[in-house]
Structures are given as structure tokens and as C-alpha cells.
mmCIF file of C-alpha atoms and ligand atoms in Angstrom:
data_model
loop_
_atom_site.group_PDB
_atom_site.id
_atom_site.type_symbol
_atom_site.label_atom_id
_atom_site.label_comp_id
_atom_site.label_asym_id
_atom_site.label_seq_id
_atom_site.Cartn_x
_atom_site.Cartn_y
_atom_site.Cartn_z
ATOM 1 C CA UNK A 1 18.333 38.230 -66.523
ATOM 2 C CA UNK A 2 15.265 40.363 -66.879
ATOM 3 C CA UNK A 3 15.919 43.974 -68.382
ATOM 4 C CA UNK A 4 14.180 47.071 -67.662
ATOM 5 C CA UNK A 5 15.116 50.499 -69.340
ATOM 6 C CA UNK A 6 14.593 53.399 -67.125
ATOM 7 C CA UNK A 7 12.646 56.021 -69.105
ATOM 8 C CA UNK A 8 14.293 59.399 -67.988
ATOM 9 C CA UNK A 9 17.351 61.829 -69.068
ATOM 10 C CA UNK A 10 17.853 62.611 -65.623
ATOM 11 C CA UNK A 11 21.151 60.644 -64.330
ATOM 12 C CA UNK A 12 20.388 61.409 -60.791
ATOM 13 C CA UNK A 13 17.066 59.569 -60.930
ATOM 14 C CA UNK A 14 18.904 56.852 -62.634
ATOM 15 C CA UNK A 15 21.333 56.474 -59.544
ATOM 16 C CA UNK A 16 18.604 56.426 -57.221
ATOM 17 C CA UNK A 17 16.638 53.576 -59.104
ATOM 18 C CA UNK A 18 20.041 51.734 -59.148
ATOM 19 C CA UNK A 19 20.421 52.086 -55.394
ATOM 20 C CA UNK A 20 16.474 51.216 -54.670
ATOM 21 C CA UNK A 21 16.326 48.269 -56.943
ATOM 22 C CA UNK A 22 20.040 46.863 -56.129
ATOM 23 C CA UNK A 23 18.943 43.797 -54.455
ATOM 24 C CA UNK A 24 16.304 43.066 -57.227
ATOM 25 C CA UNK A 25 17.373 40.283 -60.234
ATOM 26 C CA UNK A 26 16.768 43.049 -62.951
ATOM 27 C CA UNK A 27 19.263 44.908 -65.314
ATOM 28 C CA UNK A 28 18.427 48.533 -65.451
ATOM 29 C CA UNK A 29 19.173 49.839 -69.075
ATOM 30 C CA UNK A 30 19.256 53.838 -69.500
ATOM 31 C CA UNK A 31 18.705 55.820 -72.261
ATOM 32 C CA UNK A 32 22.211 56.572 -72.569
ATOM 33 C CA UNK A 33 22.464 53.160 -74.236
ATOM 34 C CA UNK A 34 19.661 54.286 -76.798
ATOM 35 C CA UNK A 35 20.850 57.690 -78.121
ATOM 36 C CA UNK A 36 18.016 57.428 -80.797
ATOM 37 C CA UNK A 37 15.526 58.035 -78.249
ATOM 38 C CA UNK A 38 15.372 61.991 -78.075
ATOM 39 C CA UNK A 39 13.570 64.262 -75.606
ATOM 40 C CA UNK A 40 10.091 63.390 -74.795
ATOM 41 C CA UNK A 41 8.288 66.464 -74.073
ATOM 42 C CA UNK A 42 6.324 66.382 -70.981
ATOM 43 C CA UNK A 43 2.950 68.295 -71.939
ATOM 44 C CA UNK A 44 0.689 66.492 -69.586
ATOM 45 C CA UNK A 45 -1.186 68.283 -67.218
ATOM 46 C CA UNK A 46 -0.536 65.686 -64.415
ATOM 47 C CA UNK A 47 2.411 63.371 -62.932
ATOM 48 C CA UNK A 48 0.555 60.612 -64.082
ATOM 49 C CA UNK A 49 -0.173 61.905 -67.569
ATOM 50 C CA UNK A 50 3.861 62.675 -68.101
ATOM 51 C CA UNK A 51 4.911 59.443 -66.442
ATOM 52 C CA UNK A 52 2.743 57.508 -68.529
ATOM 53 C CA UNK A 53 3.669 59.146 -71.909
ATOM 54 C CA UNK A 54 7.312 58.809 -71.230
ATOM 55 C CA UNK A 55 7.389 55.072 -70.343
ATOM 56 C CA UNK A 56 4.965 54.259 -73.360
ATOM 57 C CA UNK A 57 6.806 56.215 -75.739
ATOM 58 C CA UNK A 58 10.270 54.511 -74.622
ATOM 59 C CA UNK A 59 8.817 51.063 -74.866
ATOM 60 C CA UNK A 60 7.109 51.951 -78.394
ATOM 61 C CA UNK A 61 10.706 53.025 -79.412
ATOM 62 C CA UNK A 62 12.912 50.150 -77.837
ATOM 63 C CA UNK A 63 10.460 47.267 -77.345
ATOM 64 C CA UNK A 64 12.039 47.084 -73.666
ATOM 65 C CA UNK A 65 9.770 47.086 -70.823
ATOM 66 C CA UNK A 66 9.938 50.600 -69.630
ATOM 67 C CA UNK A 67 10.135 52.334 -66.208
ATOM 68 C CA UNK A 68 9.390 55.877 -65.959
ATOM 69 C CA UNK A 69 9.078 58.616 -63.100
ATOM 70 C CA UNK A 70 7.497 61.829 -62.911
ATOM 71 C CA UNK A 71 8.033 63.886 -59.831
ATOM 72 C CA UNK A 72 6.878 67.303 -58.671
ATOM 73 C CA UNK A 73 7.239 69.497 -55.433
ATOM 74 C CA UNK A 74 4.114 70.843 -54.183
ATOM 75 C CA UNK A 75 4.332 73.895 -51.506
ATOM 76 C CA UNK A 76 1.218 74.453 -50.198
ATOM 77 C CA UNK A 77 1.779 78.379 -49.659
ATOM 78 C CA UNK A 78 2.244 78.498 -53.622
ATOM 79 C CA UNK A 79 -0.920 76.331 -53.939
ATOM 80 C CA UNK A 80 0.755 73.060 -54.841
ATOM 81 C CA UNK A 81 3.230 74.882 -57.207
ATOM 82 C CA UNK A 82 5.968 74.177 -58.700
ATOM 83 C CA UNK A 83 4.281 70.754 -58.799
ATOM 84 C CA UNK A 84 4.354 69.371 -62.652
ATOM 85 C CA UNK A 85 6.319 72.213 -63.421
ATOM 86 C CA UNK A 86 9.152 71.208 -60.960
ATOM 87 C CA UNK A 87 12.100 70.771 -63.592
ATOM 88 C CA UNK A 88 11.097 74.257 -65.489
ATOM 89 C CA UNK A 89 9.920 76.344 -62.506
ATOM 90 C CA UNK A 90 12.641 79.237 -63.367
ATOM 91 C CA UNK A 91 11.563 79.160 -67.039
ATOM 92 C CA UNK A 92 13.428 78.076 -70.408
ATOM 93 C CA UNK A 93 16.785 76.858 -69.442
ATOM 94 C CA UNK A 94 16.254 76.306 -65.667
ATOM 95 C CA UNK A 95 18.518 74.484 -63.648
ATOM 96 C CA UNK A 96 18.525 72.920 -60.453
ATOM 97 C CA UNK A 97 20.197 76.092 -58.983
ATOM 98 C CA UNK A 98 17.923 78.589 -60.840
ATOM 99 C CA UNK A 99 14.862 76.566 -59.623
ATOM 100 C CA UNK A 100 15.938 76.743 -56.129
ATOM 101 C CA UNK A 101 16.704 80.258 -56.160
ATOM 102 C CA UNK A 102 13.431 80.939 -57.357
ATOM 103 C CA UNK A 103 11.400 78.865 -54.874
ATOM 104 C CA UNK A 104 13.336 80.635 -52.276
ATOM 105 C CA UNK A 105 12.688 84.242 -53.444
ATOM 106 C CA UNK A 106 8.776 83.148 -53.863
ATOM 107 C CA UNK A 107 8.874 82.073 -50.421
ATOM 108 C CA UNK A 108 10.757 85.296 -49.047
ATOM 109 C CA UNK A 109 9.795 86.204 -45.583
ATOM 110 C CA UNK A 110 7.544 83.395 -45.299
ATOM 111 C CA UNK A 111 7.752 81.619 -41.708
ATOM 112 C CA UNK A 112 9.040 78.311 -41.544
ATOM 113 C CA UNK A 113 5.480 76.915 -40.093
ATOM 114 C CA UNK A 114 3.711 78.191 -43.502
ATOM 115 C CA UNK A 115 6.632 76.820 -45.656
ATOM 116 C CA UNK A 116 5.010 72.954 -45.510
ATOM 117 C CA UNK A 117 5.746 71.018 -48.864
ATOM 118 C CA UNK A 118 5.459 67.391 -50.333
ATOM 119 C CA UNK A 119 7.523 65.598 -53.001
ATOM 120 C CA UNK A 120 5.226 63.373 -55.081
ATOM 121 C CA UNK A 121 6.535 60.930 -57.413
ATOM 122 C CA UNK A 122 4.649 58.804 -59.919
ATOM 123 C CA UNK A 123 6.163 55.994 -61.581
ATOM 124 C CA UNK A 124 4.413 54.139 -64.569
ATOM 125 C CA UNK A 125 5.747 50.660 -65.911
ATOM 126 C CA UNK A 126 4.998 49.730 -69.523
ATOM 127 C CA UNK A 127 6.009 45.923 -70.378
ATOM 128 C CA UNK A 128 3.503 45.625 -73.216
ATOM 129 C CA UNK A 129 0.962 48.110 -74.890
ATOM 130 C CA UNK A 130 -1.705 46.797 -72.517
ATOM 131 C CA UNK A 131 -0.118 46.210 -69.282
ATOM 132 C CA UNK A 132 0.277 49.656 -67.690
ATOM 133 C CA UNK A 133 1.219 49.628 -63.968
ATOM 134 C CA UNK A 134 1.261 53.195 -61.944
ATOM 135 C CA UNK A 135 2.268 53.622 -58.580
ATOM 136 C CA UNK A 136 2.662 56.615 -56.345
ATOM 137 C CA UNK A 137 4.878 57.650 -53.082
ATOM 138 C CA UNK A 138 5.101 61.048 -51.384
ATOM 139 C CA UNK A 139 7.276 62.782 -48.640
ATOM 140 C CA UNK A 140 6.084 65.398 -46.395
ATOM 141 C CA UNK A 141 8.579 68.051 -45.355
ATOM 142 C CA UNK A 142 9.269 71.768 -45.014
ATOM 143 C CA UNK A 143 11.098 74.095 -47.360
ATOM 144 C CA UNK A 144 14.250 75.619 -45.479
ATOM 145 C CA UNK A 145 15.019 79.317 -45.961
ATOM 146 C CA UNK A 146 18.778 78.567 -46.975
ATOM 147 C CA UNK A 147 20.038 75.282 -49.106
ATOM 148 C CA UNK A 148 22.062 72.802 -46.783
ATOM 149 C CA UNK A 149 24.042 70.011 -47.908
ATOM 150 C CA UNK A 150 25.830 69.115 -51.026
ATOM 151 C CA UNK A 151 24.034 65.420 -52.024
ATOM 152 C CA UNK A 152 21.010 64.503 -53.694
ATOM 153 C CA UNK A 153 20.146 66.630 -56.554
ATOM 154 C CA UNK A 154 17.077 69.291 -57.614
ATOM 155 C CA UNK A 155 15.393 70.890 -54.449
ATOM 156 C CA UNK A 156 17.294 68.330 -51.959
ATOM 157 C CA UNK A 157 19.475 71.037 -50.425
ATOM 158 C CA UNK A 158 16.204 73.139 -49.187
ATOM 159 C CA UNK A 159 13.876 70.202 -48.138
ATOM 160 C CA UNK A 160 13.939 69.150 -44.761
ATOM 161 C CA UNK A 161 11.656 65.854 -44.524
ATOM 162 C CA UNK A 162 9.361 65.704 -41.384
ATOM 163 C CA UNK A 163 11.191 63.998 -38.440
ATOM 164 C CA UNK A 164 14.310 64.434 -39.559
ATOM 165 C CA UNK A 165 17.308 67.148 -38.981
ATOM 166 C CA UNK A 166 18.986 66.748 -41.928
ATOM 167 C CA UNK A 167 17.678 67.900 -45.619
ATOM 168 C CA UNK A 168 17.879 65.095 -48.295
ATOM 169 C CA UNK A 169 21.195 66.735 -49.461
ATOM 170 C CA UNK A 170 22.781 66.264 -46.182
ATOM 171 C CA UNK A 171 21.771 62.498 -45.496
ATOM 172 C CA UNK A 172 23.344 59.332 -46.955
ATOM 173 C CA UNK A 173 22.106 58.357 -50.364
ATOM 174 C CA UNK A 174 20.762 54.974 -48.621
ATOM 175 C CA UNK A 175 18.636 57.080 -45.993
ATOM 176 C CA UNK A 176 17.164 59.085 -48.885
ATOM 177 C CA UNK A 177 16.285 55.896 -50.807
ATOM 178 C CA UNK A 178 14.376 54.366 -47.875
ATOM 179 C CA UNK A 179 12.101 57.224 -47.025
ATOM 180 C CA UNK A 180 11.637 59.491 -50.391
ATOM 181 C CA UNK A 181 8.665 59.781 -52.373
ATOM 182 C CA UNK A 182 10.543 57.998 -55.397
ATOM 183 C CA UNK A 183 11.310 55.142 -52.718
ATOM 184 C CA UNK A 184 7.961 54.656 -51.599
ATOM 185 C CA UNK A 185 6.400 54.605 -55.162
ATOM 186 C CA UNK A 186 9.322 52.181 -56.272
ATOM 187 C CA UNK A 187 8.765 49.789 -53.204
ATOM 188 C CA UNK A 188 5.162 49.317 -54.318
ATOM 189 C CA UNK A 189 6.568 49.004 -57.880
ATOM 190 C CA UNK A 190 9.005 46.024 -56.906
ATOM 191 C CA UNK A 191 6.077 43.697 -55.694
ATOM 192 C CA UNK A 192 4.494 44.478 -58.943
ATOM 193 C CA UNK A 193 7.709 43.908 -60.829
ATOM 194 C CA UNK A 194 7.971 40.588 -58.798
ATOM 195 C CA UNK A 195 4.824 39.482 -60.100
ATOM 196 C CA UNK A 196 5.067 40.298 -63.538
ATOM 197 C CA UNK A 197 7.147 37.796 -66.053
ATOM 198 C CA UNK A 198 8.428 39.179 -69.276
HETATM 199 P P1 ITT B 201 12.906 63.015 -66.847
HETATM 200 O O1 ITT B 201 11.580 63.731 -67.478
HETATM 201 O O2 ITT B 201 13.818 62.926 -67.949
HETATM 202 O O3 ITT B 201 12.788 61.867 -66.226
HETATM 203 P P2 ITT B 201 13.203 65.448 -65.091
HETATM 204 O O4 ITT B 201 14.301 66.065 -64.394
HETATM 205 O O5 ITT B 201 12.493 66.469 -66.151
HETATM 206 O O6 ITT B 201 13.727 64.343 -66.102
HETATM 207 P P3 ITT B 201 10.855 65.519 -63.415
HETATM 208 O O7 ITT B 201 10.105 66.254 -64.633
HETATM 209 O O8 ITT B 201 10.298 64.357 -62.856
HETATM 210 O O9 ITT B 201 12.243 64.851 -64.263
HETATM 211 O O10 ITT B 201 11.641 66.177 -62.375
HETATM 212 C C1 ITT B 201 10.990 67.624 -61.919
HETATM 213 C C2 ITT B 201 12.051 68.207 -61.230
HETATM 214 O O11 ITT B 201 12.218 68.130 -59.809
HETATM 215 C C3 ITT B 201 13.651 67.529 -61.540
HETATM 216 O O12 ITT B 201 14.289 68.312 -62.487
HETATM 217 C C4 ITT B 201 14.207 67.926 -60.340
HETATM 218 O O13 ITT B 201 14.655 69.410 -60.191
HETATM 219 C C5 ITT B 201 13.166 67.686 -59.016
HETATM 220 N N1 ITT B 201 13.365 66.503 -58.389
HETATM 221 C C6 ITT B 201 12.679 65.414 -58.966
HETATM 222 N N2 ITT B 201 13.075 64.312 -58.193
HETATM 223 C C7 ITT B 201 13.656 65.007 -57.105
HETATM 224 C C8 ITT B 201 14.187 64.462 -55.751
HETATM 225 O O14 ITT B 201 14.209 63.347 -55.331
HETATM 226 N N3 ITT B 201 14.858 65.425 -55.075
HETATM 227 C C9 ITT B 201 14.867 66.679 -55.223
HETATM 228 N N4 ITT B 201 14.455 67.304 -56.409
HETATM 229 C C10 ITT B 201 13.695 66.280 -57.404
#
């Protein structure tokens, strides 16, 4: 079976990729199986730059075709912040909870109609030094005033996708995996993976 290594240290992302690619004949390896691959600094100024850096570095270190994801939550009222800084919005040592709390503080008193936001995921697939593939997906919604639900991860409890009455943290994982930013970018990537032989 063909193998891909998912170039992330985030287990929640790995779980989602397992769901999204479950019907494909591809074995997904993770960085847990390659402890020598340490943290990769995300110092690019764009999601594209960081995704490409993570995938290229993991491919270079393991020799296995690598798939990376860089995701940002862009809040219109905050001029698209936290964006590329979504994982460290609350500063050094930020957690999902402290990031959510900071975002709710920054939006304190802002009415729902002005709390529009979108998640944006960029995926980079590096199967060889020359063959780089990039896909992107986004999902629009609003940032609620209070967290709701215990599923998902990150900002999911405060993100209500447009057209739905449940937050990403309140819906079944399968539903998030059909309509999310990551799912859309991954569906496009599936077509690319089908065409590739390695
Ligand atoms: P890697 O770089 O190792 O992949 P990371 O957690 O640092 O892991 P990102 O920089 O792409 O990954 O993610 C930014 C943050 O955005 C992440 O830490 C979560 O807090 C949040 N996030 C990403 N995807 C999300 C999703 O589908 N739902 C909710 N929050 C998400």
C-alpha cells in the first residue's frame, strides 16, 4: 500500500485526516513513528509558506511523501487575525483554551452580525523535491459569544458554520469532515493523490 506521512505534531489533525482519507488505499504514517523529527518552526508569513515548509522538511528528513496542513482562523472584525498566528494567539505556551478565551475577550461586546470569520486550511504535499502540490479550503461562519460543545478541537466550540445550528464542537466528526476547511482542501488533494504514483 502507498504511504504518506502526515507532517503535523497535532493529533487532532491526524484524526481528522484519518477520517477524511479512510476510503483511500493509502497508509497514513504519523510523526509519532519518527521521534527524531523535532518541532519545525512555523516562521513563514503565510499559511502556504508554513505548509510547504513543514511538508518539505518532513520529506527531507524521512524520505517519505509528506502531507502538511497549516490552518488559520480569520476574523473579519479583527482584520483577519489571528490568521497565521492561530496556534499562538494567546502568546508563548498558548493552549486551545487560552486562545479561545483571548479571542472572546477581543470580541467582547461585538454583536453577532459583526463576528463573521472563516477557517482557511492550506495543504502541501511533497512526494519528491520537485513535485509540490498545494490545495486550499475555507469554511465561513461566525464566532459565538460562549463556547458550545465538547467535540472537535481548537476554536471549534466557538465557531458556528454558516447554514448550521451546531458548532463544529457540537456536530459529529463525520459532519465536520464533510464541510470543514480541512475537508475541502483534502477532497481536492485526494484527486491529486489519485493521479500520483509513488
Ligand atoms: P502543526 O503545525 O504541527 O500541524 P498546529 O496546531 O501548530 O500543528 P496550525 O498552526 O495549522 O497547527 O493550527 C493553528 C491552530 O488553529 C491550531 O493550534 C488550532 O488551535 C486551530 N485550528 C486548526 N484547525 C482547526 C480546526 O479544524 N478547528 C478548530 N481550530 C483549528
